[in-house]
Structure formats: structure tokens, C-alpha cells
CSV table of C-alpha atoms in Angstrom, one decimal:
chain,number,residue,atom,x,y,z
A,1,MET,CA,126.4,6.6,121.2
A,2,ASN,CA,125.9,6.4,117.5
A,3,LYS,CA,127.8,8.3,114.8
A,4,LEU,CA,124.8,10.6,114.0
A,5,HIS,CA,124.9,12.1,117.5
A,6,LEU,CA,128.6,12.7,117.0
A,7,TYR,CA,128.1,14.3,113.6
A,8,ILE,CA,125.3,16.6,114.9
A,9,LEU,CA,127.6,17.7,117.8
A,10,VAL,CA,130.5,18.3,115.4
A,11,VAL,CA,128.2,20.4,113.1
A,12,VAL,CA,126.9,22.5,116.0
A,13,LEU,CA,130.3,23.2,117.3
A,14,ALA,CA,131.7,24.1,113.9
A,15,ILE,CA,128.8,26.4,113.0
A,16,THR,CA,128.9,28.1,116.4
A,17,GLY,CA,132.6,28.7,116.2
A,18,LEU,CA,132.6,29.9,112.6
A,19,GLY,CA,129.5,32.0,113.2
A,20,LEU,CA,131.1,33.9,116.1
A,21,PHE,CA,134.4,34.2,114.2
A,22,PHE,CA,132.7,35.8,111.1
A,23,TYR,CA,130.6,38.1,113.3
A,24,LYS,CA,133.6,39.4,115.1
A,25,ALA,CA,135.8,39.6,112.0
A,26,PHE,CA,133.3,41.3,109.6
A,27,PHE,CA,130.8,43.1,111.8
A,28,LEU,CA,132.9,44.1,114.8
A,29,ASN,CA,136.0,44.5,112.6
A,30,PHE,CA,138.5,42.5,114.7
A,31,PRO,CA,141.7,42.3,112.7
A,32,LEU,CA,142.6,38.9,111.1
A,33,ALA,CA,146.3,39.6,111.2
A,34,PRO,CA,148.6,40.8,114.0
A,35,ARG,CA,150.0,44.3,114.0
A,36,THR,CA,147.1,45.6,112.0
A,37,THR,CA,146.6,49.3,112.5
A,38,VAL,CA,143.6,51.6,112.0
A,39,GLN,CA,143.4,55.4,111.8
A,40,VAL,CA,141.8,57.5,114.6
A,41,TRP,CA,141.9,61.3,115.0
A,42,ASN,CA,142.7,63.5,118.0
A,43,VAL,CA,140.4,66.5,117.9
A,44,GLU,CA,141.2,69.7,119.8
A,45,ALA,CA,139.3,73.0,120.2
A,46,ARG,CA,141.2,75.9,121.9
A,47,VAL,CA,139.0,78.8,123.0
A,48,SER,CA,141.0,81.9,124.0
A,49,PHE,CA,139.7,85.3,125.1
A,50,VAL,CA,140.5,88.3,127.3
A,51,ALA,CA,138.6,88.6,130.5
A,52,GLU,CA,138.2,92.0,132.3
A,53,GLY,CA,137.7,91.1,135.9
A,54,ASN,CA,134.0,90.2,135.5
A,55,PRO,CA,132.0,87.0,135.6
A,56,VAL,CA,132.7,85.0,132.4
A,57,LYS,CA,130.6,82.3,130.7
A,58,ALA,CA,131.7,80.5,127.5
A,59,SER,CA,129.5,78.0,125.9
A,60,MET,CA,130.7,75.8,123.0
A,61,PHE,CA,129.1,73.0,120.9
A,62,ILE,CA,131.0,69.7,121.1
A,63,PRO,CA,130.6,66.8,118.6
A,64,GLY,CA,128.5,63.7,119.4
A,65,ASN,CA,128.4,60.1,118.1
A,66,THR,CA,127.2,59.6,114.5
A,67,ARG,CA,126.7,56.5,112.3
A,68,ARG,CA,130.3,56.8,111.1
A,69,TYR,CA,132.2,58.1,114.1
A,70,ALA,CA,132.3,57.7,117.9
A,71,ILE,CA,133.6,60.3,120.2
A,72,VAL,CA,135.6,58.8,123.1
A,73,ASP,CA,138.2,59.9,125.7
A,74,GLU,CA,136.9,63.5,126.0
A,75,HIS,CA,138.9,65.9,128.2
A,76,PHE,CA,138.1,69.5,129.2
A,77,ILE,CA,141.0,71.6,130.4
A,78,SER,CA,139.8,74.7,132.2
A,79,SER,CA,141.7,75.6,135.4
A,80,GLY,CA,139.4,77.3,137.9
A,81,TYR,CA,136.3,77.2,135.7
A,82,GLY,CA,133.1,75.4,136.5
A,83,LEU,CA,132.0,73.0,133.8
A,84,VAL,CA,128.6,71.8,132.7
A,85,ALA,CA,127.9,69.5,129.7
A,86,THR,CA,124.4,69.3,128.4
A,87,THR,CA,122.6,67.7,125.4
A,88,GLU,CA,120.0,69.8,123.6
A,89,GLU,CA,118.0,67.8,121.0
A,90,THR,CA,120.7,66.8,118.5
A,91,ASN,CA,123.4,69.1,119.8
A,92,ARG,CA,125.9,68.7,122.7
A,93,ARG,CA,127.1,71.7,124.5
A,94,VAL,CA,129.7,72.5,127.2
A,95,THR,CA,129.6,75.6,129.3
A,96,TRP,CA,132.6,77.0,131.3
A,97,SER,CA,131.8,79.6,133.9
A,98,ILE,CA,133.8,81.6,136.5
A,99,ARG,CA,132.8,84.3,139.0
A,100,LYS,CA,135.8,86.5,138.3
A,101,ALA,CA,138.6,86.3,135.7
A,102,ALA,CA,141.1,88.8,134.3
A,103,GLY,CA,143.7,88.7,131.5
A,104,LYS,CA,144.0,86.2,128.7
A,105,GLN,CA,142.2,82.9,129.2
A,106,ASN,CA,142.6,79.5,127.4
A,107,LEU,CA,140.1,76.7,127.5
A,108,TYR,CA,140.6,73.4,125.8
A,109,TYR,CA,138.4,70.5,124.6
A,110,GLN,CA,140.1,67.3,123.4
A,111,ALA,CA,138.6,64.0,122.2
A,112,VAL,CA,139.5,60.9,120.1
A,113,VAL,CA,137.3,60.1,117.1
A,114,ARG,CA,137.1,56.5,116.1
A,115,PRO,CA,135.4,55.1,113.0
A,116,VAL,CA,132.4,52.9,113.7
A,117,ARG,CA,129.7,51.2,111.7
A,118,ALA,CA,126.3,51.9,113.3
A,119,PRO,CA,123.0,50.8,111.7
A,120,ALA,CA,121.1,53.5,109.7
A,121,PRO,CA,118.5,55.3,111.9
A,122,LYS,CA,114.8,54.4,111.3
A,123,GLY,CA,112.7,56.9,109.5
A,124,GLU,CA,110.9,59.5,111.5
A,125,ALA,CA,107.1,58.9,111.3
A,126,GLU,CA,106.2,62.6,111.4
A,127,SER,CA,107.6,65.4,109.4
A,128,PRO,CA,109.6,68.0,111.5
A,129,GLU,CA,107.9,71.2,112.3
A,130,LEU,CA,108.5,73.8,109.5
A,131,GLU,CA,109.0,77.4,110.5
A,132,VAL,CA,108.6,79.6,107.3
A,133,PRO,CA,111.1,82.5,107.3
A,134,LYS,CA,110.0,86.0,106.4
A,135,PHE,CA,111.7,88.1,103.7
A,136,LYS,CA,111.3,91.9,103.4
A,137,GLY,CA,111.0,94.3,100.5
A,138,PRO,CA,112.7,93.2,97.3
A,139,GLY,CA,113.9,90.0,99.0
A,140,GLU,CA,110.4,88.6,99.3
A,141,GLU,CA,109.7,89.1,95.6
A,142,ALA,CA,113.2,87.6,94.7
A,143,VAL,CA,112.6,84.5,96.8
A,144,LYS,CA,109.1,84.0,95.3
A,145,SER,CA,110.5,84.2,91.8
A,146,LEU,CA,113.4,82.0,92.6
A,147,VAL,CA,111.3,79.3,94.2
A,148,GLU,CA,108.9,79.2,91.3
A,149,ASP,CA,111.7,79.0,88.9
A,150,ILE,CA,113.6,76.1,90.6
A,151,LYS,CA,110.4,74.2,91.2
A,152,ALA,CA,109.5,74.4,87.5
A,153,LYS,CA,112.9,72.9,86.7
A,154,SER,CA,113.0,70.1,89.2
A,155,ALA,CA,111.0,67.0,89.9
A,156,ASP,CA,111.3,66.3,93.6
A,157,THR,CA,113.0,67.5,96.7
A,158,PRO,CA,116.6,66.3,95.9
A,159,THR,CA,116.5,67.9,92.4
A,160,THR,CA,115.0,71.1,93.9
A,161,VAL,CA,117.9,71.3,96.3
A,162,ALA,CA,120.5,70.6,93.6
A,163,GLU,CA,119.0,73.2,91.3
A,164,LEU,CA,119.0,75.8,94.1
A,165,ILE,CA,122.7,75.0,95.0
A,166,LYS,CA,123.6,75.4,91.4
A,167,ARG,CA,122.0,78.8,91.2
A,168,LEU,CA,123.6,80.0,94.4
A,169,ASN,CA,127.1,78.9,93.2
A,170,ASN,CA,126.8,80.3,89.7
A,171,PRO,CA,129.7,82.8,89.2
A,172,ASN,CA,127.2,85.0,87.2
A,173,PRO,CA,124.0,84.7,89.3
A,174,ASP,CA,120.7,86.2,88.2
A,175,ASP,CA,119.2,89.3,89.9
A,176,ASN,CA,117.1,87.3,92.3
A,177,VAL,CA,120.2,85.5,93.7
A,178,ARG,CA,122.2,88.7,93.9
A,179,ILE,CA,119.4,90.3,96.0
A,180,LEU,CA,119.2,87.3,98.4
A,181,LEU,CA,123.0,86.8,98.8
A,182,GLY,CA,124.4,90.3,98.7
A,183,PRO,CA,127.9,91.2,97.5
A,184,LYS,CA,130.7,88.6,97.9
A,185,PRO,CA,128.8,86.1,100.0
A,186,SER,CA,130.7,83.6,102.1
A,187,LEU,CA,130.0,79.8,101.9
A,188,PHE,CA,128.2,79.9,105.2
A,189,ARG,CA,126.1,82.8,103.9
A,190,LYS,CA,125.1,80.7,100.9
A,191,VAL,CA,124.3,77.7,103.1
A,192,ASP,CA,122.2,79.7,105.6
A,193,GLN,CA,120.4,81.5,102.8
A,194,ALA,CA,119.7,78.2,101.0
A,195,ALA,CA,118.1,76.8,104.1
A,196,ARG,CA,115.8,79.9,104.4
A,197,ILE,CA,114.8,79.6,100.7
A,198,LEU,CA,114.0,75.9,101.0
A,199,ARG,CA,112.0,76.5,104.2
A,200,TYR,CA,110.1,79.2,102.3
A,201,ALA,CA,109.4,76.6,99.6
A,202,GLY,CA,108.0,74.3,102.2
A,203,ILE,CA,110.9,71.9,102.5
A,204,PRO,CA,112.2,71.0,106.0
A,205,VAL,CA,115.9,71.7,106.1
A,206,ARG,CA,118.6,72.3,108.6
A,207,VAL,CA,122.2,73.7,108.6
A,208,VAL,CA,124.9,71.4,109.8
A,209,GLN,CA,128.5,72.4,110.6
A,210,GLY,CA,131.5,70.2,111.1
A,211,VAL,CA,135.1,69.5,110.1
A,212,ARG,CA,136.9,67.2,107.8
A,213,LEU,CA,139.0,64.4,109.3
A,214,GLN,CA,142.2,64.9,107.5
A,215,PRO,CA,143.9,61.7,106.3
A,216,GLU,CA,147.3,63.2,106.1
A,217,LYS,CA,149.6,64.3,109.0
A,218,TYR,CA,148.4,67.4,110.6
A,219,ASP,CA,149.9,69.6,113.3
A,220,PHE,CA,147.8,70.7,116.3
A,221,SER,CA,149.1,74.2,115.8
A,222,LYS,CA,147.3,74.4,112.4
A,223,LYS,CA,143.8,75.6,112.2
A,224,THR,CA,141.2,73.3,110.7
A,225,PRO,CA,138.5,75.1,108.7
A,226,LEU,CA,134.8,74.6,109.5
A,227,LEU,CA,132.5,73.0,106.9
A,228,HIS,CA,128.9,73.8,106.4
A,229,TRP,CA,126.3,71.7,104.6
A,230,LEU,CA,122.5,71.1,104.3
A,231,GLU,CA,120.4,68.3,105.6
A,232,VAL,CA,117.0,68.0,103.9
A,233,TYR,CA,114.0,65.9,105.1
A,234,HIS,CA,113.1,63.5,102.3
A,235,ASN,CA,111.2,60.2,102.5
A,236,LYS,CA,111.3,60.2,106.3
A,237,GLN,CA,115.1,60.6,106.3
A,238,TRP,CA,117.5,63.5,106.7
A,239,VAL,CA,119.6,63.6,103.5
A,240,SER,CA,122.8,65.6,103.4
A,241,PHE,CA,123.9,67.8,100.5
A,242,ASP,CA,127.3,69.2,99.6
A,243,PRO,CA,126.7,73.0,99.3
A,244,LEU,CA,129.4,73.4,96.6
A,245,ARG,CA,128.7,70.4,94.3
A,246,GLY,CA,125.0,69.9,95.2
A,247,LYS,CA,125.6,66.1,95.5
A,248,SER,CA,124.3,63.8,98.2
A,249,PRO,CA,125.4,62.6,100.6
A,250,VAL,CA,128.4,64.6,101.8
A,251,PRO,CA,131.9,62.8,101.9
A,252,SER,CA,132.3,60.2,104.6
A,253,ASP,CA,135.3,62.0,106.2
A,254,TRP,CA,133.1,64.9,107.2
A,255,LEU,CA,132.5,64.9,111.0
A,256,ARG,CA,129.3,66.5,112.1
A,257,TRP,CA,130.0,68.9,115.0
A,258,TRP,CA,126.7,70.7,115.6
A,259,GLN,CA,123.4,71.6,113.9
A,260,GLY,CA,122.2,75.2,113.4
A,261,SER,CA,123.3,78.6,112.2
A,262,GLN,CA,124.7,79.6,115.6
A,263,SER,CA,128.4,80.2,116.0
A,264,LEU,CA,130.5,77.5,117.6
A,265,VAL,CA,131.2,79.5,120.8
A,266,GLN,CA,129.0,82.0,122.6
A,267,LEU,CA,131.0,84.3,125.1
A,268,GLU,CA,129.7,86.5,127.8
A,269,GLY,CA,131.7,88.9,130.0
A,270,ALA,CA,134.9,88.8,127.9
A,271,SER,CA,136.2,90.0,124.5
A,272,LYS,CA,138.7,89.1,121.8
A,273,LEU,CA,137.3,85.6,121.3
A,274,ASN,CA,139.5,83.3,119.2
A,275,VAL,CA,138.7,79.6,118.5
A,276,VAL,CA,141.1,77.2,116.9
A,277,LEU,CA,140.0,73.7,115.8
A,278,SER,CA,142.7,71.1,115.1
A,279,ILE,CA,142.7,67.6,113.8
A,280,SER,CA,145.6,65.2,114.2
A,281,PRO,CA,145.3,61.7,112.7
A,282,LYS,CA,147.2,58.8,114.3
A,283,LEU,CA,147.5,55.0,113.8
A,284,GLU,CA,146.2,52.7,116.5
A,285,GLU,CA,146.5,48.9,117.0
A,286,GLY,CA,143.6,47.2,115.2
A,287,VAL,CA,142.7,45.0,118.2
A,288,THR,CA,142.5,48.0,120.6
A,289,ALA,CA,140.3,50.0,118.1
A,290,ALA,CA,138.0,47.0,117.7
A,291,VAL,CA,137.7,46.6,121.4
A,292,GLN,CA,136.9,50.3,121.8
A,293,ARG,CA,134.3,50.1,119.1
A,294,GLY,CA,132.8,46.9,120.6
A,295,GLU,CA,132.5,48.6,124.0
A,296,ILE,CA,130.4,51.2,122.3
A,297,SER,CA,128.2,49.1,120.0
A,298,LYS,CA,128.2,45.7,121.9
A,299,PRO,CA,129.3,46.3,125.5
A,300,LEU,CA,127.8,43.0,126.8
A,301,LEU,CA,129.8,40.9,124.3
A,302,LEU,CA,133.1,42.6,125.3
A,303,LYS,CA,132.3,42.4,129.0
A,304,PHE,CA,132.3,38.6,128.8
A,305,SER,CA,135.4,38.3,126.6
A,306,LEU,CA,139.2,37.8,127.2
A,307,PHE,CA,139.7,41.5,126.7
A,308,SER,CA,137.8,42.2,129.9
A,309,LEU,CA,140.6,40.5,131.9
A,310,PRO,CA,143.6,42.3,133.4
A,311,VAL,CA,146.5,42.6,131.0
A,312,ASN,CA,148.8,40.2,132.8
A,313,THR,CA,146.1,37.6,132.8
A,314,GLN,CA,145.5,38.1,129.1
A,315,ALA,CA,149.2,37.4,128.6
A,316,VAL,CA,148.8,34.1,130.3
A,317,TYR,CA,145.9,33.1,128.0
A,318,ARG,CA,147.8,34.1,124.9
A,319,VAL,CA,150.1,31.1,125.7
A,320,MET,CA,147.5,28.8,127.2
A,321,LEU,CA,145.2,29.0,124.2
A,322,LEU,CA,148.0,27.6,122.1
A,323,VAL,CA,148.0,24.3,124.0
A,324,PRO,CA,144.8,23.1,122.1
A,325,VAL,CA,146.6,23.9,118.8
A,326,GLY,CA,149.5,21.8,119.9
A,327,ALA,CA,147.2,19.0,121.0
A,328,PHE,CA,145.5,19.1,117.6
A,329,ILE,CA,148.9,18.6,115.9
A,330,LEU,CA,149.6,15.8,118.3
A,331,VAL,CA,146.3,14.0,117.4
A,332,ILE,CA,147.1,14.3,113.7
A,333,LEU,CA,150.6,12.9,114.1
A,334,ARG,CA,149.6,10.1,116.3
A,335,ASN,CA,146.2,9.0,114.8
A,336,ILE,CA,146.8,9.9,111.1
A,337,VAL,CA,150.5,9.7,110.6
A,338,GLY,CA,151.2,7.0,113.2
A,339,ILE,CA,154.1,8.6,115.1
A,340,ARG,CA,154.7,7.1,118.6
A,341,THR,CA,155.3,9.5,121.5
A,342,PHE,CA,155.9,9.3,125.2
A,343,GLY,CA,152.7,10.4,127.0
A,344,THR,CA,149.7,12.2,125.5
A,345,PHE,CA,150.7,15.8,126.2
A,346,MET,CA,154.4,15.6,126.9
A,347,PRO,CA,155.3,16.8,123.3
A,348,VAL,CA,152.9,19.8,123.6
A,349,LEU,CA,154.4,20.9,126.9
A,350,ILE,CA,157.9,20.5,125.6
A,351,ALA,CA,156.9,22.5,122.5
A,352,LEU,CA,155.8,25.3,124.9
A,353,SER,CA,159.2,25.2,126.5
A,354,PHE,CA,160.8,25.6,123.1
A,355,ARG,CA,159.1,29.0,122.8
A,356,GLU,CA,161.6,30.2,125.5
A,357,THR,CA,164.6,28.1,124.7
A,358,GLY,CA,164.5,28.3,120.9
A,359,LEU,CA,164.0,25.2,118.8
A,360,LEU,CA,167.7,24.1,118.2
A,361,SER,CA,168.8,24.9,121.8
A,362,GLY,CA,165.7,23.2,123.2
A,363,ILE,CA,166.3,20.0,121.2
A,364,VAL,CA,169.9,19.9,122.4
A,365,LEU,CA,169.0,20.6,126.1
A,366,PHE,CA,166.1,18.1,126.0
A,367,SER,CA,168.4,15.3,124.5
A,368,LEU,CA,171.2,15.9,127.0
A,369,LEU,CA,168.8,16.0,130.0
A,370,THR,CA,166.9,12.9,128.9
A,371,GLY,CA,170.1,11.0,128.1
A,372,ILE,CA,171.8,11.7,131.4
A,373,GLY,CA,168.6,11.2,133.3
A,374,LEU,CA,168.1,7.8,131.6
A,375,GLY,CA,171.6,6.7,132.6
A,376,ILE,CA,171.0,7.6,136.2
A,377,ARG,CA,167.6,5.8,136.0
A,378,PHE,CA,169.3,2.6,134.9
A,379,TYR,CA,171.7,2.9,137.9
A,380,LEU,CA,168.7,3.4,140.3
A,381,GLU,CA,167.1,0.2,138.8
A,382,ARG,CA,170.0,-1.8,140.3
A,383,LEU,CA,169.1,-0.6,143.8
A,384,LYS,CA,165.7,-2.4,143.5
A,385,LEU,CA,163.6,0.5,144.7
A,386,LEU,CA,159.9,0.7,144.8
A,387,VAL,CA,158.1,2.7,142.1
A,388,VAL,CA,157.3,5.9,144.1
A,389,PRO,CA,160.7,6.3,145.8
A,390,ARG,CA,162.4,5.6,142.4
A,391,MET,CA,160.4,8.3,140.6
A,392,ALA,CA,161.0,10.7,143.4
A,393,ALA,CA,164.7,10.0,143.1
A,394,VAL,CA,164.5,10.6,139.4
A,395,LEU,CA,162.6,13.9,139.9
A,396,ILE,CA,165.4,15.1,142.3
A,397,VAL,CA,168.0,14.1,139.8
A,398,VAL,CA,166.2,16.0,137.0
A,399,VAL,CA,166.0,19.1,139.1
A,400,GLY,CA,169.7,18.8,140.0
A,401,LEU,CA,170.6,18.3,136.4
A,402,MET,CA,168.7,21.4,135.4
A,403,ALA,CA,170.5,23.5,138.1
A,404,ILE,CA,173.9,22.1,137.0
A,405,PHE,CA,173.1,22.9,133.3
A,406,SER,CA,172.1,26.4,134.2
A,407,ILE,CA,175.3,27.0,136.3
A,408,VAL,CA,177.6,25.6,133.6
A,409,MET,CA,175.8,27.5,130.8
A,410,ASN,CA,176.0,30.7,132.7
A,411,THR,CA,179.7,30.2,133.4
A,412,LEU,CA,180.3,29.6,129.7
A,413,GLY,CA,178.3,32.7,128.8
A,414,ILE,CA,175.7,30.7,126.9
A,415,HIS,CA,172.6,32.4,128.2
A,416,ARG,CA,170.3,30.3,126.1
A,417,GLY,CA,171.2,27.4,128.4
A,418,LEU,CA,169.6,29.2,131.4
A,419,SER,CA,166.2,28.5,129.9
A,420,VAL,CA,166.6,24.8,130.6
A,421,ALA,CA,164.8,25.6,133.9
A,422,LEU,CA,161.6,26.2,131.9
A,423,PHE,CA,161.3,22.5,131.0
A,424,PRO,CA,158.4,20.9,132.8
A,425,MET,CA,160.4,18.8,135.4
A,426,VAL,CA,157.5,16.4,136.3
A,427,ILE,CA,156.9,15.7,132.6
A,428,MET,CA,160.7,15.1,132.1
A,429,THR,CA,160.7,12.7,135.0
A,430,MET,CA,157.8,10.8,133.6
A,431,THR,CA,159.4,10.7,130.2
A,432,ILE,CA,162.7,9.3,131.6
A,433,GLU,CA,160.7,6.7,133.6
A,434,ARG,CA,158.6,5.5,130.7
A,435,MET,CA,161.5,5.5,128.3
A,436,SER,CA,163.5,3.3,130.8
A,437,ILE,CA,160.6,0.9,131.1
A,438,LEU,CA,160.1,0.7,127.3
A,439,TRP,CA,163.9,0.1,126.9
A,440,GLU,CA,163.8,-2.8,129.3
A,441,GLU,CA,160.6,-4.4,128.0
A,442,ARG,CA,160.9,-3.9,124.2
A,443,GLY,CA,164.5,-3.0,123.6
A,444,SER,CA,166.5,0.1,122.9
A,445,SER,CA,165.3,0.6,119.3
A,446,GLU,CA,161.7,0.9,120.4
A,447,ALA,CA,162.6,3.4,123.2
A,448,LEU,CA,164.7,5.5,120.8
A,449,ILE,CA,162.0,5.5,118.2
A,450,ALA,CA,159.4,6.7,120.7
A,451,GLY,CA,161.9,9.3,122.0
A,452,ALA,CA,162.6,10.6,118.5
A,453,GLY,CA,158.9,10.6,117.7
A,454,SER,CA,158.2,12.8,120.8
A,455,LEU,CA,161.0,15.2,119.8
A,456,VAL,CA,159.7,15.4,116.2
A,457,THR,CA,156.1,16.0,117.4
A,458,ALA,CA,157.3,18.7,119.9
A,459,ALA,CA,159.3,20.4,117.1
A,460,LEU,CA,156.3,20.4,114.7
A,461,ALA,CA,153.9,21.6,117.4
A,462,PHE,CA,156.4,24.4,118.2
A,463,LEU,CA,156.7,25.5,114.6
A,464,VAL,CA,152.9,25.8,114.3
A,465,MET,CA,152.3,27.3,117.8
A,466,ASN,CA,155.1,29.8,117.1
A,467,ILE,CA,153.3,31.3,114.0
A,468,LYS,CA,152.3,34.8,115.0
A,469,HIS,CA,149.0,34.6,113.0
A,470,VAL,CA,148.0,31.4,114.9
A,471,GLU,CA,148.7,33.1,118.3
A,472,HIS,CA,146.7,36.1,117.1
A,473,LEU,CA,143.7,34.1,115.8
A,474,VAL,CA,143.3,31.9,118.9
A,475,PHE,CA,143.5,34.8,121.3
A,476,VAL,CA,141.4,37.3,119.4
A,477,PHE,CA,139.0,34.6,118.1
A,478,PRO,CA,139.0,31.9,120.9
A,479,GLU,CA,135.7,30.6,119.4
A,480,LEU,CA,137.9,29.0,116.8
A,481,LEU,CA,138.8,26.4,119.5
A,482,LEU,CA,135.2,25.1,119.0
A,483,VAL,CA,136.1,24.3,115.4
A,484,LEU,CA,139.3,22.7,116.6
A,485,LEU,CA,137.3,20.6,119.1
A,486,ALA,CA,134.9,19.5,116.3
A,487,ALA,CA,137.9,18.4,114.2
A,488,ILE,CA,139.4,16.5,117.1
A,489,LEU,CA,136.1,14.7,117.8
A,490,LEU,CA,136.0,13.6,114.2
A,491,LEU,CA,139.6,12.4,114.3
A,492,GLY,CA,138.7,10.5,117.5
A,493,ARG,CA,136.5,8.2,115.5
A,494,TYR,CA,139.1,7.4,113.0
A,495,SER,CA,140.4,3.8,113.4
A,496,GLY,CA,141.9,3.1,110.0
A,497,TYR,CA,145.4,2.7,108.8
A,498,ARG,CA,148.1,5.3,109.7
A,499,LEU,CA,150.4,6.7,107.0
A,500,LEU,CA,153.4,4.9,108.5
A,501,ASP,CA,151.4,1.6,108.4
A,502,LEU,CA,151.6,1.8,104.6
A,503,HIS,CA,155.4,1.4,104.9
A,504,ARG,CA,154.9,-1.3,107.6
A,505,PHE,CA,152.7,-3.5,105.4
A,506,LYS,CA,154.5,-2.7,102.1
A,507,ALA,CA,156.1,-6.2,102.0
A,508,LEU,CA,152.7,-7.8,102.5
A,509,ALA,CA,151.3,-5.9,99.6
A,510,LYS,CA,154.1,-7.0,97.3
A,511,GLU,CA,153.5,-10.6,98.2
A,512,GLN,CA,149.8,-10.3,97.2
A,513,THR,CA,150.6,-8.8,93.9
């Protein structure tokens, strides 16, 4: 197989891995660092009223998903009441009903609001149906005059809306505005009347009501005020306008609750209605929030990811995905640096054991276990055993040494020593066997150099694998292993000098010069 094939394979793997990584990081907003938090909001609506022993029906608008926010984890708390949730055009509504109720009643709606990034909706091909309102008496003359005036001083729909809002908010309004608004108008009165005036002027408009998602700490016992704003149909899009400043769009922390001039709750068969809306922000782990957003926007992608596995299985993969990282370190140290080790993957597995024993304790336990095991292996050599029985005997000795180490450490109160049981016993057996053979064939110095190389490689692999950012990246972005695979494939073709060879051939270079 020629190099071109290898290079094409490497490029495909790298582009695929990096492409998936950037998509998840910058479009699905998976965090690049561990312990990253994002803000979500708990929303609660409490509806209380007094029932008088008659059938009661309470209907309330509830928020729906928008481009900026998703509504998840909805709960309706209403003991003894029937519950029906419906969707009417752009509004969502829940209706509680009961045949007979008496005394004070409390109904609750709770939900979690998560920030999302949804694509902008496509423009509507047809203009919405416009229902022109009717004004009576002096109001009709006032609205005619006001519409002619603001049209004369505006160029298009946005400037017309801005001019109207400025007139309605003027502390010294003209007579036309006074007639239309009446004395001491509320903000909702201004918004509702602005919508009627714009419809009279032939501009499709709708009233939207919602709440502000408070960034600061808020108590559920505090009441969150309702916000009202306008949405005007312009260039096949609904454009929002702040009714106080006349600017578009409205701030991004405004959550749309329902559309229309109707009140939030409609009550039948009871009295003394009281509604309290509360917003409580909280911080949530970034990975959890990204998974929740992904389940909403890209459910298929999350279904076939590690996050779809049970939590205990995810914990296993958090460790397992570090093995390729250790293998990559091993390839660099062996093929580029030139460090000799026992076995291909022994240092990586020993490095995994160091995660539980700690680096210093692990090195001491590994050295003791290997040294004692090597001594016993030399004794077994005198018995002239065949290979398989000899290795089985070494395995039994290794297990016995681990048990003795654990008992002694526990007696001495050194609890770190108990983790010696986490060393891979088969790998330890193979290491002792190979070290013994190398000792006999090439001498003690070669065996000790290879043993030290294995220990150094295991320590370096442990230091890299123990970095929290590395563990986070390979688990949240496992596609990065494709990039690692591409790098290992490239290193697999390297057959030049190792770094340690420079020292080895140093004397030869001096002779040539």
C-alpha cells in the first residue's frame, strides 16, 4: 500500500474528527472545559382563588419553545383537578377543571427554561389577515388624524411604529393621544391601543406578553412583573418592538409567554383570582445543558452518543477512552524518543493503575512487586520448569505478593498500599517473565534499562491521562480519537533516527568531523 493511500486516509480521519468536534463545540455548545456551568431558569406560576362549592374551570396560557429558549421539565400541580393541555395557533394553554370545589384553591405550573440557538424561521409567504378595528365618536377622528400625522413623518413600517410609540410615551401628549389613551394609561393600555392604531393604519400587528428572565438571584416568593410588547409584520417577518423605547428587537432575556390581549388566566365558577409568576435562575453543568439542548434540536445525534448510555457505563468509558491517549504517548516515546519498554501496552495499563494508587505510591509498589517477583522467578528457573507451568507459578506468586502487600499495608495503616490489588496481575506476570529472560540473554543492565523505560513511560502517560481537561475532551468529544488515530498512522510510517540515537551515535559524528 503506497504512501498516498495512507495520507488520504489520515486526512479523511482528521477532517472527520475535527469537523465533528467543531460542530459539537460551536453549534451544539458542548463545553471545552470541565466544570463549565450555564444558567437556566426555574419558572413557576401559582394560581389561587376561592371556590364556592360549584364546578370550577381555570384556563391559563403557558410558554412554548422559541428561537432563544426551550421549555422542558414541565410539571402541573393540581390535586383533584382534571388537566388538559392544548395548543391554539401560536399559544399553549392548560385548563384545570373540577366538578365541585370549595374554599381556597392553589394550582401550580412549573418548568425549566434553557437557552437554545434555533435557526431563524422562514418568512411567511402570505400576509396575515388584517382585522381593522372600529373607533367611535371623537376616537375615530383622533385616530384618523394621528395616523395621517405619523405616516407623514415616517418612511416605512418600522419608522411608523417607532413614531407612534414615541407619541404614546410623550409625557405631554397631544389631544389625539389623550382621547385614545384616556387618563393615566397603563403600559398594557398603551400597547393594546398602539396595536389597534397600527391595524387601523393597515399594518398587521399583534400584542405579545411575557416575562424577563432575571440574571440575578430571585426568590420564588417574589412576583415577577409581566412585560408587554408589539410584533409587527414587516418583510414577511414578525419584528418585535419595545413599547417604551420604540427599538427593535426586544432584549434577548425577554421570554414570550403568550400572544394576544387576553389575560393570563380565565376563571369560571370561582372568585378572588390571584396569579403570581416567579423566576428563579440557577447554574447547571455545561455538559448536562448541552445534552438537553441536543435532545431538543438534534435528538438523533444524541441518541447514538455516549450520553445515551447508563451512567455507570458512561463512567467506564470515561476511563476506557483514556487508553488511546496513553497509547499515543507510548508511540511517541518508543518511535520518536527511542525509550525501550516491556511489552506494547504494559506501561499504559500500569499508568491506569497509577490513577488509583497515586504516582509515587504506584512507582514504589510496582518496583517492590517487580523486584521480589524477579527474585522468585530466578529461583523457579533452577527448577527447570516448562514455560507454561513456570508462568502459572509466577502468576500465583504475583497474586500472593499482592495479597501480602495489602495485609501488611493495612496493618501499618498505610491505606494507599491496599490499591496494589489494582495492578493488572497478568501484565505484571508477563513483565517479570520478560525481564527475567532479557536479564539472562543480554545482561542485567539491559533489563534494568528496559524496566526503567517502562516505568518512565507509565509515569508520563499517567501525567497526561490524569489531566482533567484531557479526560473531559475525550469523553465529551470522542471523535477526537479519530485525529489521534490519524497521528498514530503517520507515526507508524516513521523509520528514521530516534532522539536517543543522537546520543548513541555521538562518538561516530565526532570521528567524522
